[in-house]
mmCIF file of C-alpha atoms in Angstrom:
data_model
loop_
_atom_site.group_PDB
_atom_site.id
_atom_site.type_symbol
_atom_site.label_atom_id
_atom_site.label_comp_id
_atom_site.label_asym_id
_atom_site.label_seq_id
_atom_site.Cartn_x
_atom_site.Cartn_y
_atom_site.Cartn_z
ATOM 1 C CA PRO A 183 190.178 15.424 104.923
ATOM 2 C CA ASP A 184 191.498 17.176 101.848
ATOM 3 C CA PRO A 185 193.451 20.294 102.948
ATOM 4 C CA THR A 186 193.096 21.922 99.526
ATOM 5 C CA PRO A 187 190.420 24.601 99.629
ATOM 6 C CA ARG A 188 187.836 24.283 96.903
ATOM 7 C CA PRO A 189 186.523 27.399 95.217
ATOM 8 C CA ASN A 190 182.860 28.113 95.624
ATOM 9 C CA ARG A 191 180.503 30.919 94.687
ATOM 10 C CA VAL A 192 180.800 32.537 98.089
ATOM 11 C CA THR A 193 184.586 32.766 98.274
ATOM 12 C CA ASP A 194 185.651 33.168 94.644
ATOM 13 C CA GLY A 195 183.602 36.324 93.989
ATOM 14 C CA ARG A 196 181.571 34.771 91.203
ATOM 15 C CA PRO A 197 178.382 36.789 90.681
ATOM 16 C CA ASN A 198 174.972 35.187 90.948
ATOM 17 C CA ASN A 199 173.548 34.685 87.458
ATOM 18 C CA ASN A 200 170.052 35.618 88.769
ATOM 19 C CA LEU A 201 168.437 32.837 86.756
ATOM 20 C CA ALA A 202 165.470 32.713 89.153
ATOM 21 C CA PHE A 203 164.728 36.420 88.547
ATOM 22 C CA ALA A 204 164.973 35.816 84.814
ATOM 23 C CA ILE A 205 162.609 32.830 84.849
ATOM 24 C CA ILE A 206 159.997 34.558 87.017
ATOM 25 C CA SER A 207 160.218 37.638 84.805
ATOM 26 C CA LEU A 208 159.876 35.414 81.743
ATOM 27 C CA ILE A 209 156.632 34.016 83.139
ATOM 28 C CA LEU A 210 155.162 37.336 84.305
ATOM 29 C CA PHE A 211 156.366 39.741 81.589
ATOM 30 C CA PHE A 212 158.143 38.034 78.709
ATOM 31 C CA PRO A 213 159.336 41.200 76.867
ATOM 32 C CA LEU A 214 161.859 41.741 79.678
ATOM 33 C CA GLY A 215 162.078 38.091 80.702
ATOM 34 C CA ILE A 216 163.554 36.925 77.386
ATOM 35 C CA PRO A 217 166.612 39.235 77.439
ATOM 36 C CA ALA A 218 167.028 38.613 81.184
ATOM 37 C CA PHE A 219 167.065 34.851 80.594
ATOM 38 C CA ILE A 220 169.523 35.108 77.690
ATOM 39 C CA LYS A 221 171.867 37.350 79.671
ATOM 40 C CA SER A 222 171.629 35.127 82.760
ATOM 41 C CA ARG A 223 173.017 32.265 80.701
ATOM 42 C CA GLN A 224 176.033 34.444 79.749
ATOM 43 C CA VAL A 225 177.239 35.214 83.294
ATOM 44 C CA ASP A 226 178.990 31.927 84.099
ATOM 45 C CA PRO A 227 180.793 31.565 80.723
ATOM 46 C CA LEU A 228 182.015 35.161 80.990
ATOM 47 C CA TRP A 229 183.356 34.491 84.483
ATOM 48 C CA ASN A 230 184.963 31.206 83.449
ATOM 49 C CA ASN A 231 186.709 32.904 80.517
ATOM 50 C CA GLY A 232 188.229 35.539 82.784
ATOM 51 C CA HIS A 233 185.910 38.432 81.917
ATOM 52 C CA HIS A 234 185.089 39.079 85.557
ATOM 53 C CA GLU A 235 183.974 42.712 85.334
ATOM 54 C CA GLU A 236 181.751 41.992 82.333
ATOM 55 C CA ALA A 237 180.245 39.012 84.182
ATOM 56 C CA LYS A 238 179.440 41.245 87.161
ATOM 57 C CA ARG A 239 177.870 43.911 84.918
ATOM 58 C CA THR A 240 175.836 41.271 83.081
ATOM 59 C CA ALA A 241 174.625 39.790 86.386
ATOM 60 C CA GLN A 242 173.541 43.256 87.514
ATOM 61 C CA THR A 243 171.721 43.796 84.208
ATOM 62 C CA VAL A 244 169.901 40.483 84.645
ATOM 63 C CA HIS A 245 168.914 41.460 88.172
ATOM 64 C CA THR A 246 167.577 44.833 86.994
ATOM 65 C CA LEU A 247 165.689 43.414 83.996
ATOM 66 C CA GLY A 248 164.271 40.610 86.103
ATOM 67 C CA LEU A 249 163.147 42.893 88.891
ATOM 68 C CA ILE A 250 161.501 45.377 86.511
ATOM 69 C CA GLY A 251 159.836 42.519 84.624
ATOM 70 C CA ILE A 252 158.492 41.030 87.853
ATOM 71 C CA ILE A 253 157.126 44.386 89.000
ATOM 72 C CA ILE A 254 155.476 45.173 85.646
ATOM 73 C CA GLY A 255 154.132 41.625 85.401
ATOM 74 C CA ALA A 256 152.685 41.748 88.915
ATOM 75 C CA ILE A 257 151.010 45.097 88.210
ATOM 76 C CA PHE A 258 149.620 43.813 84.916
ATOM 77 C CA GLN A 259 148.333 40.610 86.524
ATOM 78 C CA THR A 260 146.682 42.631 89.303
ATOM 79 C CA PHE A 261 144.906 44.901 86.827
ATOM 80 C CA LEU A 262 143.844 41.870 84.784
ATOM 81 C CA LEU A 263 142.448 40.191 87.895
ATOM 82 C CA PHE A 264 140.448 43.288 88.875
ATOM 83 C CA ALA A 265 139.192 43.753 85.307
ATOM 84 C CA MET A 266 137.981 40.168 85.190
ATOM 85 C CA ALA A 267 136.328 40.496 88.604
ATOM 86 C CA ALA A 268 134.543 43.692 87.554
ATOM 87 C CA ALA A 269 133.187 42.161 84.347
#
């Protein structure tokens, strides 16, 4: 066994890039999904270049945009479904 510990996302403090939130938001409500997706792709390069605080802020922004986009998209899809059912 190699005694050298290997860094991983759990122990090195690297923030989650929230790509899943961004993709789901992109599908449900693209006006917020597009910036969420773009920002999610910036988290890892920022972290790798030593901009740790900016990477954490960007990851939080992606999470917020993604969550709001998912909520708005789900509400919109629900209204659309009821409107189609009523027609």
